[in-house]
CSV table of C-alpha atoms in Angstrom, one decimal:
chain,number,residue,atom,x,y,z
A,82,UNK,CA,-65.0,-50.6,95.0
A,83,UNK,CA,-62.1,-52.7,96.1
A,84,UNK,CA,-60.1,-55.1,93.4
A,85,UNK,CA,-60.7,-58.4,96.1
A,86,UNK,CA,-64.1,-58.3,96.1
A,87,UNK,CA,-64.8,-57.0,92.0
A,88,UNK,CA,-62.8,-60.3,91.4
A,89,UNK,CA,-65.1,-62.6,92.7
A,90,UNK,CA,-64.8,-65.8,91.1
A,91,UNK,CA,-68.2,-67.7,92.3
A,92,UNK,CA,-69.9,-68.6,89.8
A,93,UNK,CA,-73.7,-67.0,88.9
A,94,UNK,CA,-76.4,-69.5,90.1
A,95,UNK,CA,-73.8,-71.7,91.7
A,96,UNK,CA,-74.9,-73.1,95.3
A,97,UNK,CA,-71.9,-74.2,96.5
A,98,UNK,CA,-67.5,-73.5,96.2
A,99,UNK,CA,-66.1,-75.7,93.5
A,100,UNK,CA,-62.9,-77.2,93.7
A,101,UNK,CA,-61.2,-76.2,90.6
A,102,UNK,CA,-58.0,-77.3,88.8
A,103,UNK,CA,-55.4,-75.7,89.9
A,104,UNK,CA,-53.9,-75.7,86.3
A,105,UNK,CA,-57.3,-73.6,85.0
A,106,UNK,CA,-58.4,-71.2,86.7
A,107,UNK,CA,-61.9,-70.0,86.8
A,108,UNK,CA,-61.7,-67.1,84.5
A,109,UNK,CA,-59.8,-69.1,82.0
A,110,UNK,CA,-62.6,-71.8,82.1
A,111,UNK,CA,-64.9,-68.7,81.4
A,112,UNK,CA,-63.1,-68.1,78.4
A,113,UNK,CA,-63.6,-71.8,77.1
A,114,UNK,CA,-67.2,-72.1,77.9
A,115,UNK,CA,-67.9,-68.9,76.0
A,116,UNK,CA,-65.8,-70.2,72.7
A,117,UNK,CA,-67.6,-73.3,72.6
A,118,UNK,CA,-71.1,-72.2,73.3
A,119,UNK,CA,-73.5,-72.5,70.4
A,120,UNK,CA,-74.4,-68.4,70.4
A,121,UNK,CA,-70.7,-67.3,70.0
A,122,UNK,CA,-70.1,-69.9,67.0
A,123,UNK,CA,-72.8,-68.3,65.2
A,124,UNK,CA,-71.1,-65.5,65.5
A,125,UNK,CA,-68.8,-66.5,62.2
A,126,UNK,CA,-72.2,-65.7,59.9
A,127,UNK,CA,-73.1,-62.2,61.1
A,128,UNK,CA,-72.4,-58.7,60.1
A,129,UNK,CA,-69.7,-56.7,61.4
A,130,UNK,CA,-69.0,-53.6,59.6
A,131,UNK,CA,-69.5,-55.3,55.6
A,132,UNK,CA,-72.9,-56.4,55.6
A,133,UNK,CA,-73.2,-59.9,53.8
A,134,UNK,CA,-69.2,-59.5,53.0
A,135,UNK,CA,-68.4,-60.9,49.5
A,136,UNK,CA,-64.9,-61.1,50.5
A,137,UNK,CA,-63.6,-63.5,52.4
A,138,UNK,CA,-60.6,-61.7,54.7
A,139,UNK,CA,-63.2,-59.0,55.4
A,140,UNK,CA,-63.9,-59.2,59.2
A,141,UNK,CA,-66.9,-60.8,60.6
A,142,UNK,CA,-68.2,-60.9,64.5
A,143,UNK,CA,-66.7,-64.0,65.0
A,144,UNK,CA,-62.9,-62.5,63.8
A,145,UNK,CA,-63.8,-59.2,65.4
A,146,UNK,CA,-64.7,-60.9,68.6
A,147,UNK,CA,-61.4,-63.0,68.8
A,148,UNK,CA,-58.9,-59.9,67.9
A,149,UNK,CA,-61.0,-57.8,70.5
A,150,UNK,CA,-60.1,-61.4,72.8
A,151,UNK,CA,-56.5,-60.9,71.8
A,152,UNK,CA,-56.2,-57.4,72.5
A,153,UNK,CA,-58.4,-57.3,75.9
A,154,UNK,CA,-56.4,-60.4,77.2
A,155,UNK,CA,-53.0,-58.0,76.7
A,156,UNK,CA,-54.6,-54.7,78.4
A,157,UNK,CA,-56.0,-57.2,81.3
A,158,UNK,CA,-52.6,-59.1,82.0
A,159,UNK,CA,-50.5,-55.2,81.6
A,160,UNK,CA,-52.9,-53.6,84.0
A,161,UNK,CA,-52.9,-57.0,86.2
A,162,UNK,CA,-48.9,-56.4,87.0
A,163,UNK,CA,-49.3,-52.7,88.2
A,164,UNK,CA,-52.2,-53.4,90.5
A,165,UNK,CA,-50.6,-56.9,91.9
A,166,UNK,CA,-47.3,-55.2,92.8
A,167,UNK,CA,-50.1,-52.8,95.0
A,168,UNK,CA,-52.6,-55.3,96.1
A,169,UNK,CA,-50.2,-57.4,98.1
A,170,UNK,CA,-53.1,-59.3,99.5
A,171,UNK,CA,-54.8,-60.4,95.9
A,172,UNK,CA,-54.7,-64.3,95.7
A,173,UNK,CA,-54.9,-63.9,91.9
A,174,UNK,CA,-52.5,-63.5,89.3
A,175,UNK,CA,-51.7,-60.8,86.5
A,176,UNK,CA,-53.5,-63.5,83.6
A,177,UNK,CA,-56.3,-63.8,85.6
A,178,UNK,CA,-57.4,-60.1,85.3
A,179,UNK,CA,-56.0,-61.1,81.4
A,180,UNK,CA,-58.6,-64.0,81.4
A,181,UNK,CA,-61.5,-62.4,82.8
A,182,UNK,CA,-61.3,-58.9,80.3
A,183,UNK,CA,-60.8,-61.6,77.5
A,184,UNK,CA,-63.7,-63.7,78.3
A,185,UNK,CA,-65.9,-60.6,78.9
A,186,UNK,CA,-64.4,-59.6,75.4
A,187,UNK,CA,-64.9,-63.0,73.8
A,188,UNK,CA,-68.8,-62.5,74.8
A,189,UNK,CA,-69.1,-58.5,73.9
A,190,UNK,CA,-70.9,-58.5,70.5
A,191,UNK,CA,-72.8,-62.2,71.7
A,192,UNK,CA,-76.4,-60.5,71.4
A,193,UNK,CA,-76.1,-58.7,68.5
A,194,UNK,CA,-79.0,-59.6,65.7
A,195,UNK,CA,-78.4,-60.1,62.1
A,196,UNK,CA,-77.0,-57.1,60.1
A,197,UNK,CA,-75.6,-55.6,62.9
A,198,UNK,CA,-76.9,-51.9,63.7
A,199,UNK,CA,-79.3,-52.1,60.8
A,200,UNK,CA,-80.9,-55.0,62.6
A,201,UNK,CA,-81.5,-53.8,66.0
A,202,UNK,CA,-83.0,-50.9,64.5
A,203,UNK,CA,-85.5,-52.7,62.5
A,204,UNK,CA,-86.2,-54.6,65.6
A,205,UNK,CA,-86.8,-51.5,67.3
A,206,UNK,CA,-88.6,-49.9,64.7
A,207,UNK,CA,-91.0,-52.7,64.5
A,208,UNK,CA,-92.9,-52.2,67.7
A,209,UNK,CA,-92.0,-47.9,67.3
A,210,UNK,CA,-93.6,-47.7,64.0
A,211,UNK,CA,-94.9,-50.5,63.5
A,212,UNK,CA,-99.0,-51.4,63.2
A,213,UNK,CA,-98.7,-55.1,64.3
A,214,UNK,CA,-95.8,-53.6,66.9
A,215,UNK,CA,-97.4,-50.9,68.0
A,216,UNK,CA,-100.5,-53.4,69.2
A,217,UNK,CA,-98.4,-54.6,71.8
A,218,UNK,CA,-98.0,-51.6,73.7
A,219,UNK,CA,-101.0,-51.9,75.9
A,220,UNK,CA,-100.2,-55.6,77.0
A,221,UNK,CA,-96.9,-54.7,78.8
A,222,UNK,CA,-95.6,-53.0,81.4
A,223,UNK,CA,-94.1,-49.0,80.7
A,224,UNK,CA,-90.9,-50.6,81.8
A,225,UNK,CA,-90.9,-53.8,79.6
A,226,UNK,CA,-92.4,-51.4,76.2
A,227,UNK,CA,-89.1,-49.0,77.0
A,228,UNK,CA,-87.1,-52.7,76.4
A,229,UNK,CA,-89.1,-53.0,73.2
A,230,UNK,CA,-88.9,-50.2,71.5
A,231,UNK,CA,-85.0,-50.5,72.0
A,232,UNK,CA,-83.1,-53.1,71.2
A,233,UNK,CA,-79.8,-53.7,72.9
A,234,UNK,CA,-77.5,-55.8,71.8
A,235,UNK,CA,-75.4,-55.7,75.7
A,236,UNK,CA,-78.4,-56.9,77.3
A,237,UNK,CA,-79.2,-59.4,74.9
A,238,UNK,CA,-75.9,-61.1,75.8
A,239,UNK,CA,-76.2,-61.0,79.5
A,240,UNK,CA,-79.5,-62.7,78.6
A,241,UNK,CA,-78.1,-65.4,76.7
A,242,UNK,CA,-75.1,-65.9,78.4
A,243,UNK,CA,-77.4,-66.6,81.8
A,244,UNK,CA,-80.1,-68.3,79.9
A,245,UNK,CA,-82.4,-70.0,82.2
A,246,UNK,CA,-82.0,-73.4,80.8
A,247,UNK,CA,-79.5,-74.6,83.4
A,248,UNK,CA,-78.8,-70.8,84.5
A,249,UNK,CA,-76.9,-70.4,81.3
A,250,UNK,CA,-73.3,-71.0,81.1
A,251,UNK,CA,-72.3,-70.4,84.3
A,252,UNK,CA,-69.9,-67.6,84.0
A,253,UNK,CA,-68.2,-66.3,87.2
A,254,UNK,CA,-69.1,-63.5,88.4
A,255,UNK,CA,-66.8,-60.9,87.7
A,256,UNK,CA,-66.9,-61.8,84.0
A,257,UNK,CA,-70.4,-61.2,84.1
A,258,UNK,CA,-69.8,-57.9,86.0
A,259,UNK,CA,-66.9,-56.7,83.6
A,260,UNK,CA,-69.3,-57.9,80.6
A,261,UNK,CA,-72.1,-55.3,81.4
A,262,UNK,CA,-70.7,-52.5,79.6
A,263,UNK,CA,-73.9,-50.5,80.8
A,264,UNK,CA,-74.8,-51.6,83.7
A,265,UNK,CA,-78.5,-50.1,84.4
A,266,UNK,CA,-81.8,-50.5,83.3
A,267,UNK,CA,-83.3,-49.2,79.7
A,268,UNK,CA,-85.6,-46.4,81.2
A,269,UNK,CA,-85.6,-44.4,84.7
A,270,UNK,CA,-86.0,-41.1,85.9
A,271,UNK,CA,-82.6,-39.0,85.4
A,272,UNK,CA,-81.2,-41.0,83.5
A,273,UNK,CA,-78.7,-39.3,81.2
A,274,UNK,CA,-76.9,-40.6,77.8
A,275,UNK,CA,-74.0,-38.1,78.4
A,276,UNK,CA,-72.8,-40.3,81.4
A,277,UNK,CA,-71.0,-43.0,80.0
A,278,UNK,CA,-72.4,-45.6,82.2
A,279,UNK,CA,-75.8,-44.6,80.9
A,280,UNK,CA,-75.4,-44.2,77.1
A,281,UNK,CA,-77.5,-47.2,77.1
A,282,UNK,CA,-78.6,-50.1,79.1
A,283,UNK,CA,-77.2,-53.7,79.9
A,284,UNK,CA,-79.9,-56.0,81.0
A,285,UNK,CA,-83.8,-56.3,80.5
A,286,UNK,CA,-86.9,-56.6,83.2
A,287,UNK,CA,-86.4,-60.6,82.7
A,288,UNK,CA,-82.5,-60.6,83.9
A,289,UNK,CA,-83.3,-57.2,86.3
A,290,UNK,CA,-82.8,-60.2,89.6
A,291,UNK,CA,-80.0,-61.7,87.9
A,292,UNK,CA,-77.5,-58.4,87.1
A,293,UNK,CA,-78.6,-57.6,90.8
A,294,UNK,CA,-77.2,-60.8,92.3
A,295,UNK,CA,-73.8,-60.0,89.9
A,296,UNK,CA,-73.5,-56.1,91.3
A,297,UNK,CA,-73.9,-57.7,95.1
A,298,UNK,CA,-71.2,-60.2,94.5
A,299,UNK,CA,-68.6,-57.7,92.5
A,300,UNK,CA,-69.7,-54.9,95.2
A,301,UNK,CA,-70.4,-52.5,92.6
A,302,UNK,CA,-71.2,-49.1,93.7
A,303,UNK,CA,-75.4,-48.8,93.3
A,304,UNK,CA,-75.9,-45.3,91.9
A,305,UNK,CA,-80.0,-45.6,91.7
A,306,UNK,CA,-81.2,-48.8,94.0
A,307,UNK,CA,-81.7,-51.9,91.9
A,308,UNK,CA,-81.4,-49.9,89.2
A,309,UNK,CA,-78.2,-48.4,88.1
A,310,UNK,CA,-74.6,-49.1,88.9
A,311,UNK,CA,-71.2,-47.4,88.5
A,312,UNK,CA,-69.2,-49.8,85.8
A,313,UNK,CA,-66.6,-52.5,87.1
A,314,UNK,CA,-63.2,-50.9,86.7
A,315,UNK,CA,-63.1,-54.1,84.1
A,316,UNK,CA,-65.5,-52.8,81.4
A,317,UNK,CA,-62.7,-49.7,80.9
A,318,UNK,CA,-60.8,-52.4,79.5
A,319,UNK,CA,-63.1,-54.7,77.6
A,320,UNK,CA,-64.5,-51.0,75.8
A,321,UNK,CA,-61.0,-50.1,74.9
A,322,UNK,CA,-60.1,-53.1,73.4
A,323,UNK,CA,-63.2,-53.2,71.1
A,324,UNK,CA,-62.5,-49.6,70.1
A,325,UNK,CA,-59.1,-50.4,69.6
A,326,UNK,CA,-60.0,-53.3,67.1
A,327,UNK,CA,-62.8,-51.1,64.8
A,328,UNK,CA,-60.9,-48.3,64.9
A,329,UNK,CA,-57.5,-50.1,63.6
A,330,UNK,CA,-59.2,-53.1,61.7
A,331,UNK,CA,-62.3,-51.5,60.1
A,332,UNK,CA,-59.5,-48.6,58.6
A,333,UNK,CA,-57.6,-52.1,57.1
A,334,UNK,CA,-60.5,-53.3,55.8
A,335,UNK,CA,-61.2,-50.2,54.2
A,336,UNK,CA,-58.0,-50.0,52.6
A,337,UNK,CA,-58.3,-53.6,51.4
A,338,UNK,CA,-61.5,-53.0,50.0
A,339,UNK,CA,-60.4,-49.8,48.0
A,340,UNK,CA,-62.4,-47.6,50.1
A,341,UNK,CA,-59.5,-45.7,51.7
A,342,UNK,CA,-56.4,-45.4,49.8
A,343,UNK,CA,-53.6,-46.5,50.9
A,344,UNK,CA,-51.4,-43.0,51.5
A,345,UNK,CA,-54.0,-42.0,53.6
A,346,UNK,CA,-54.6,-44.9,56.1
A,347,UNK,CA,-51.0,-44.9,56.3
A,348,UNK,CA,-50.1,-41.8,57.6
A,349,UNK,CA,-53.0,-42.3,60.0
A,350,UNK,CA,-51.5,-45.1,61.3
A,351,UNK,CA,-47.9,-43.1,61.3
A,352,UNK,CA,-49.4,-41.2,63.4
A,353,UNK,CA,-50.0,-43.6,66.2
A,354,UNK,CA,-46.9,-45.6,65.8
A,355,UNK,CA,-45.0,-42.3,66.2
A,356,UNK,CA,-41.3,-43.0,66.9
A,357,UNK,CA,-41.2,-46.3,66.0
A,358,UNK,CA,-42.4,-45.8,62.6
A,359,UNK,CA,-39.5,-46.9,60.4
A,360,UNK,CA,-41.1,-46.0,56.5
A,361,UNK,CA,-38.2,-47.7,54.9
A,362,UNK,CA,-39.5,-51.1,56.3
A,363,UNK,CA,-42.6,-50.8,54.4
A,364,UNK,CA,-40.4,-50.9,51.5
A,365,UNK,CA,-39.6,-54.0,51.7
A,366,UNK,CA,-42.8,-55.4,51.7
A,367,UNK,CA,-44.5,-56.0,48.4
A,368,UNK,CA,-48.4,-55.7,48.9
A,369,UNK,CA,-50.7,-53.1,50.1
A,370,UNK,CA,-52.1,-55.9,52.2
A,371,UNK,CA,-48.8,-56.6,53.6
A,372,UNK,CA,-47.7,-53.2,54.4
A,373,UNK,CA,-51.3,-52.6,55.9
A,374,UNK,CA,-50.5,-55.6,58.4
A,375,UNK,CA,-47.2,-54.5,59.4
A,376,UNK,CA,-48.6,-50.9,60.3
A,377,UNK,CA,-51.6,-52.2,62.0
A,378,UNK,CA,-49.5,-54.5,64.5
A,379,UNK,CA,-47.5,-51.7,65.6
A,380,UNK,CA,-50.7,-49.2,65.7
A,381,UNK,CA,-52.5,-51.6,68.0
A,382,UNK,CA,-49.0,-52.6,70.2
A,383,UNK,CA,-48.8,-48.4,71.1
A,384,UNK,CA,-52.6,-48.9,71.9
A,385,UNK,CA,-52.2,-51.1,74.2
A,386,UNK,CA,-49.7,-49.2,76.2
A,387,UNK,CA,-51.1,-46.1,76.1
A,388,UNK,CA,-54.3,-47.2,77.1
A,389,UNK,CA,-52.7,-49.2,80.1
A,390,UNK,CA,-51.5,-45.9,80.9
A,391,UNK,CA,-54.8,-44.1,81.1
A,392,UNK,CA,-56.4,-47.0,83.1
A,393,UNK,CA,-53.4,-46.7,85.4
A,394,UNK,CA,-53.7,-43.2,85.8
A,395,UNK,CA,-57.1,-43.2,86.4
A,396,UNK,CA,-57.4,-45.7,88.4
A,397,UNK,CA,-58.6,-44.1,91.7
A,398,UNK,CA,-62.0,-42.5,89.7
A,399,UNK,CA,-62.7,-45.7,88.1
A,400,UNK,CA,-62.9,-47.5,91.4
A,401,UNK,CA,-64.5,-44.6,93.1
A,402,UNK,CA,-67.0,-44.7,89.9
A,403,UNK,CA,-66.6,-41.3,89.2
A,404,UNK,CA,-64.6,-41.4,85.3
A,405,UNK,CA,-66.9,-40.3,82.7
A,406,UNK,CA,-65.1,-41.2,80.1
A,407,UNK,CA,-63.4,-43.7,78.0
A,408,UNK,CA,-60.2,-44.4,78.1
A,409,UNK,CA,-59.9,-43.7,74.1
A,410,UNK,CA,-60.2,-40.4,74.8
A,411,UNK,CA,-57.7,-40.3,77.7
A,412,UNK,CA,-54.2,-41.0,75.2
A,413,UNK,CA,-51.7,-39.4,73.4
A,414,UNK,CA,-53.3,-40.3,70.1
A,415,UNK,CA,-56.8,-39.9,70.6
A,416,UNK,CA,-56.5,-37.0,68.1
A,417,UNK,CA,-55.4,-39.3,65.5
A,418,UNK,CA,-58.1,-41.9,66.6
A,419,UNK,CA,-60.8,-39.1,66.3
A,420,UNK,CA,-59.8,-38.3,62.8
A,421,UNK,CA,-59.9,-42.3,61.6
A,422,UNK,CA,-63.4,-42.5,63.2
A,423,UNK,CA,-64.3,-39.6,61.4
A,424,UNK,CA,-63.1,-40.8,58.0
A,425,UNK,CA,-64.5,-44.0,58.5
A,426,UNK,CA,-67.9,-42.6,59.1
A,427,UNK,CA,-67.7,-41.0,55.5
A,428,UNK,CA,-66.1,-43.6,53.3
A,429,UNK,CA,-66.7,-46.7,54.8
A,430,UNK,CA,-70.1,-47.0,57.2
A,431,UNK,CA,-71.7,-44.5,54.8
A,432,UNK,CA,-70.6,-46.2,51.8
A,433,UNK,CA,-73.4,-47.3,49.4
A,434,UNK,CA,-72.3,-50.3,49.4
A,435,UNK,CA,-72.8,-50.7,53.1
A,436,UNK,CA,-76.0,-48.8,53.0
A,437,UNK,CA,-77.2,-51.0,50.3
A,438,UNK,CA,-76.9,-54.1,52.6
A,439,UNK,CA,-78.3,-52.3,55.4
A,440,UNK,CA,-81.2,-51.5,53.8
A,441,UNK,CA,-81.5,-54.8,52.5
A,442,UNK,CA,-81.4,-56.0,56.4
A,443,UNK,CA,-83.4,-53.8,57.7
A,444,UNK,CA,-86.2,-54.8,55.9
A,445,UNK,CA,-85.2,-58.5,56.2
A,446,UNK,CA,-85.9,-58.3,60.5
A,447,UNK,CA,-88.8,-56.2,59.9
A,448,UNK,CA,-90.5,-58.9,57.7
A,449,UNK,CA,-89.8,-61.6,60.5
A,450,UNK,CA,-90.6,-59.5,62.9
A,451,UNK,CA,-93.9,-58.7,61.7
A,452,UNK,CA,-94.0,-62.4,60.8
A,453,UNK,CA,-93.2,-64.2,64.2
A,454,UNK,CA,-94.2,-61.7,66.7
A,455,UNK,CA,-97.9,-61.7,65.4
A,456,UNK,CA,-97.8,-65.4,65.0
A,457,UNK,CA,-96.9,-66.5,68.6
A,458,UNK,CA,-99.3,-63.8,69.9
A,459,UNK,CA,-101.8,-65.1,68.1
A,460,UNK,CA,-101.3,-68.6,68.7
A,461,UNK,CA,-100.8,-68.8,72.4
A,462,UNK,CA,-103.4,-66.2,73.6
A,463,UNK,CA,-106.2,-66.0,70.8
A,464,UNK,CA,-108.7,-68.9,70.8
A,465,UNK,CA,-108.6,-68.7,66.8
A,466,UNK,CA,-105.5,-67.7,65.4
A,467,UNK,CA,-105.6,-67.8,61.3
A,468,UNK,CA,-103.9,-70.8,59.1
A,469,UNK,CA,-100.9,-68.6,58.1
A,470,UNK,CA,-99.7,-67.3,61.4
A,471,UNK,CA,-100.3,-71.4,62.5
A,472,UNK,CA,-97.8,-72.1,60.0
A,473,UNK,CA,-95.3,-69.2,60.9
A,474,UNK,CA,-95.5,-70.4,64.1
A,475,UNK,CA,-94.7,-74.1,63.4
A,476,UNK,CA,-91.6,-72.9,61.6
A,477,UNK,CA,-89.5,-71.6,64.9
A,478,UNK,CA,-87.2,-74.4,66.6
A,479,UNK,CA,-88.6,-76.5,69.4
A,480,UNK,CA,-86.7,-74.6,71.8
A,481,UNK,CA,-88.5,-70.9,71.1
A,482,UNK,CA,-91.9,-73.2,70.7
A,483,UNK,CA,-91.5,-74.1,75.0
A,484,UNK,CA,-90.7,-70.7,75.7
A,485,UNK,CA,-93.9,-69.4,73.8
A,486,UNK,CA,-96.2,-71.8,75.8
A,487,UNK,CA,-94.5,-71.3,79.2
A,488,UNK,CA,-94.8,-67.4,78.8
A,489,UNK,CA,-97.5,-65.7,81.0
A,490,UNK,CA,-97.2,-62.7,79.7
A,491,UNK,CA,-97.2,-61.1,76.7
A,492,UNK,CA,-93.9,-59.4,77.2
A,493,UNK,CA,-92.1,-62.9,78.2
A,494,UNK,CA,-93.3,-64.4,74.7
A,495,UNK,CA,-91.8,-61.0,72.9
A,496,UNK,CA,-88.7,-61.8,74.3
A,497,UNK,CA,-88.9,-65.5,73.5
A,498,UNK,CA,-89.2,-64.5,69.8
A,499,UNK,CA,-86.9,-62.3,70.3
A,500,UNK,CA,-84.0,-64.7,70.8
A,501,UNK,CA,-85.2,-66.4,68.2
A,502,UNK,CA,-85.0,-63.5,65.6
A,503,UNK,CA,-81.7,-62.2,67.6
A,504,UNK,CA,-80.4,-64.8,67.5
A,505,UNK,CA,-80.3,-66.0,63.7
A,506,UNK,CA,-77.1,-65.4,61.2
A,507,UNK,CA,-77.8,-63.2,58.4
A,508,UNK,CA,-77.9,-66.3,56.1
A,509,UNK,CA,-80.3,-68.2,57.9
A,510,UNK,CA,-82.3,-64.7,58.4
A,511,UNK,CA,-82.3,-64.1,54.3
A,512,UNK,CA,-83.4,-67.4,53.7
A,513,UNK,CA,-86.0,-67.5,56.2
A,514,UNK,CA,-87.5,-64.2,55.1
A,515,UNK,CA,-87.1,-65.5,51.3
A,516,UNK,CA,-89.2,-68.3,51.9
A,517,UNK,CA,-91.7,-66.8,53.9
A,518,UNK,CA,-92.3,-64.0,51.2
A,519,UNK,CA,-92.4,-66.6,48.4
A,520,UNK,CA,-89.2,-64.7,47.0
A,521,UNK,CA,-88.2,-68.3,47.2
A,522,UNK,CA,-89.6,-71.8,48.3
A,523,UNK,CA,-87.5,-74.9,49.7
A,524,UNK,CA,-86.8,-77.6,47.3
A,525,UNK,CA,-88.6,-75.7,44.2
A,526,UNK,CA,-86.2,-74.6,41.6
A,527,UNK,CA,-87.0,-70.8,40.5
């Protein structure tokens, strides 16, 4: 893979060159259309790590998106510098590999359904374990039910983000490229979870053509034909600067919360900041909240250099497609980073608190999905379908309503409803569920 060609700037579905302006380039322009598209502003009402957070400085997906922006956009531009003072013949700039990781990181957690993990599971779950789910199984494809019964958040994005209406929002190429965190299908022979590539999967049967036409413009290197691809050198940078964020800011949140005491999320972060970590300045500071703050900057400044460093390093077997592995686990600190993971795991993702909500989630998507899925089977390909699944079906937006009757298939219409569910905030979601249980009714005090 060659840098020239992985930084195509064409635009996907675009006939034609566009004349740009010169004072914005194409990447940056990718940026803007992703921070004022409808999907990423619903963002602000979904679950990141705190399901349902009752405070309101605890991070959401629309906060963790941005810092994961901020950070990305820093690694981009650093790496940008090295590889321009190589590639004498680049007509690009050190911000545009900047704009394109930050776009791609603007866009990462787009697809992700309400209540984070605990939702795509239940969405998962539903056709797995499900009686209504499990109907569907004979009325697809094996390729489309291995979709189903997994729910990916990666894929879901690259869905929206090329939506057919209009061909989406017309993201350039090698944002799209450096997007696809996994870029292969969700079920082949030899596929393996211990390459990194393949952990899991980055588009489904419906967006197969369109990931193709991406790989073909970015030259990526096709490991299985139309199938599976090596990762744009990109996506090293766009996954570090999301592990960077949830490691760093899921600890501070922690501590905030009272879920990690301070001593010890300090000295964790000591340990990344090394040298430069001057205790005596802490003193000055006056609250936990402050201190935390001041430690986190510098922890995520050393990051960012250390990372740029592995990237740099490795830069040959990333563009050969070769690295299996992350560049996490490629620093100095990744020790240090492998400790905070693990203590996260047992005080703060495994928290009852968290577990609670998750539960509570859970069975929230599974209610709709039992709900929606049935109702928009029933109604577009069963001659009688009953009065209550009529009604659940009258209650999705006009939009999901075309999508149902244009599908010819039963697996198009699963996906239809799909976006629908998907794409809901976990406000909307509760309500929704609430209302269609009789927990609660619109306009009837309880």
């Amino acid at each position: 893979m060659i840098w020239k060609e992985l930084l195509n700037s064409q635009r996907y579905g675009a006939t034609k060159s566009i004349n740009f302006d010169p004072a914005r380039s194409p990447f940056e322009m990718d940026y803007d259309r992703i921070i004022f598209s409808y999907p990423f502003r619903r963002l602000q009402d979904k679950t990141q790590v705190f399901p349902l957070p009752d405070h309101d400085f605890v991070h959401n997906r629309l906060t963790h998106s941005l810092e994961v922006s901020s950070v990305g956009r820093s690694l981009g531009k650093m790496v940008g510098e090295k590889i321009l003072e190589r590639e004498k013949g680049l007509a690009l700039t050190a911000a545009d590999f900047g704009s394109i990781v930050a776009a791609a990181c603007l866009a990462h957690d787009i697809g992700n359904p309400p209540f984070g993990h605990s939702g795509e599971k239940a969405i998962s779950e539903f056709f797995l374990n499900h009686v209504e789910g499990r109907i569907f199984e004979s009325k697809v494809t094996k390729a489309e039910w291995a979709d189903l019964v997994s729910f990916e958040g990666n894929a879901q994005g690259l869905r929206l983000l090329c939506h057919a209406q209009n061909k989406g929002l017309r993201l350039t190429h090698a944002t799209l490229a450096a997007f696809t965190k996994y870029p292969c299908q969700s079920s082949f022979e030899g596929k393996s979870k211990e390459k990194k590539s393949q952990k899991k999967f980055g588009f489904y049967q419906t967006e197969a053509n369109i990931f193709q036409e991406v790989a073909a413009a970015t030259s990526l290197k096709e490991e299985i034909k139309n199938i599976a691809w090596a990762r744009h050198p990109l996506v090293y940078l766009v996954e570090a600067a999301d592990d960077t964020c949830y490691h760093i800011i899921d600890l501070e949140d922690g501590c905030r919360l009272g879920w990690v005491r301070y001593e010890v999320a300090r000295d964790l972060l000591a340990e990344i900041i090394g040298d430069a970590y001057k205790p005596e300045k802490l003193d000055d500071l006056e609250t936990v909240e402050e201190k935390m703050a001041t430690l986190r900057a510098l922890a995520i400044n050393i990051l960012v250099g250390q990372l740029t460093k592995a990237f740099l390093d490795n830069e040959k077997e990333i563009l050969d497609g070769t690295l299996n592995a992350d560049l996490f686990s490629l620093v100095p600190c990744s020790a240090t980073l492998e400790k905070i993971s693990k203590l996260s795991v047992a005080q703060i993702y495994q928290s009852r608190q968290v577990i609670e909500k998750e539960a509570a989630g859970f069975q929230v998507i599974s209610g709709l999905m039992e709900a929606f899925c049935s109702a928009a089977y029933k109604v577009r390909f069963v001659d009688k379908p009953g009065y209550r699944d009529q009604l659940v079906y009258k209650l999705m937006p006009s939009d999901i309503l075309l999508g149902i009757q244009k599908s010819e298939t039963t697996y198009q219409l699963l996906r239809t409803v799909l976006d629908f569910i998907s794409g809901l905030t976990d406000g909307h979601a509760l309500s929704l569920y609430r209302n269609l249980t009789g927990i609660s009714l619109p306009g009837i005090r309880s």
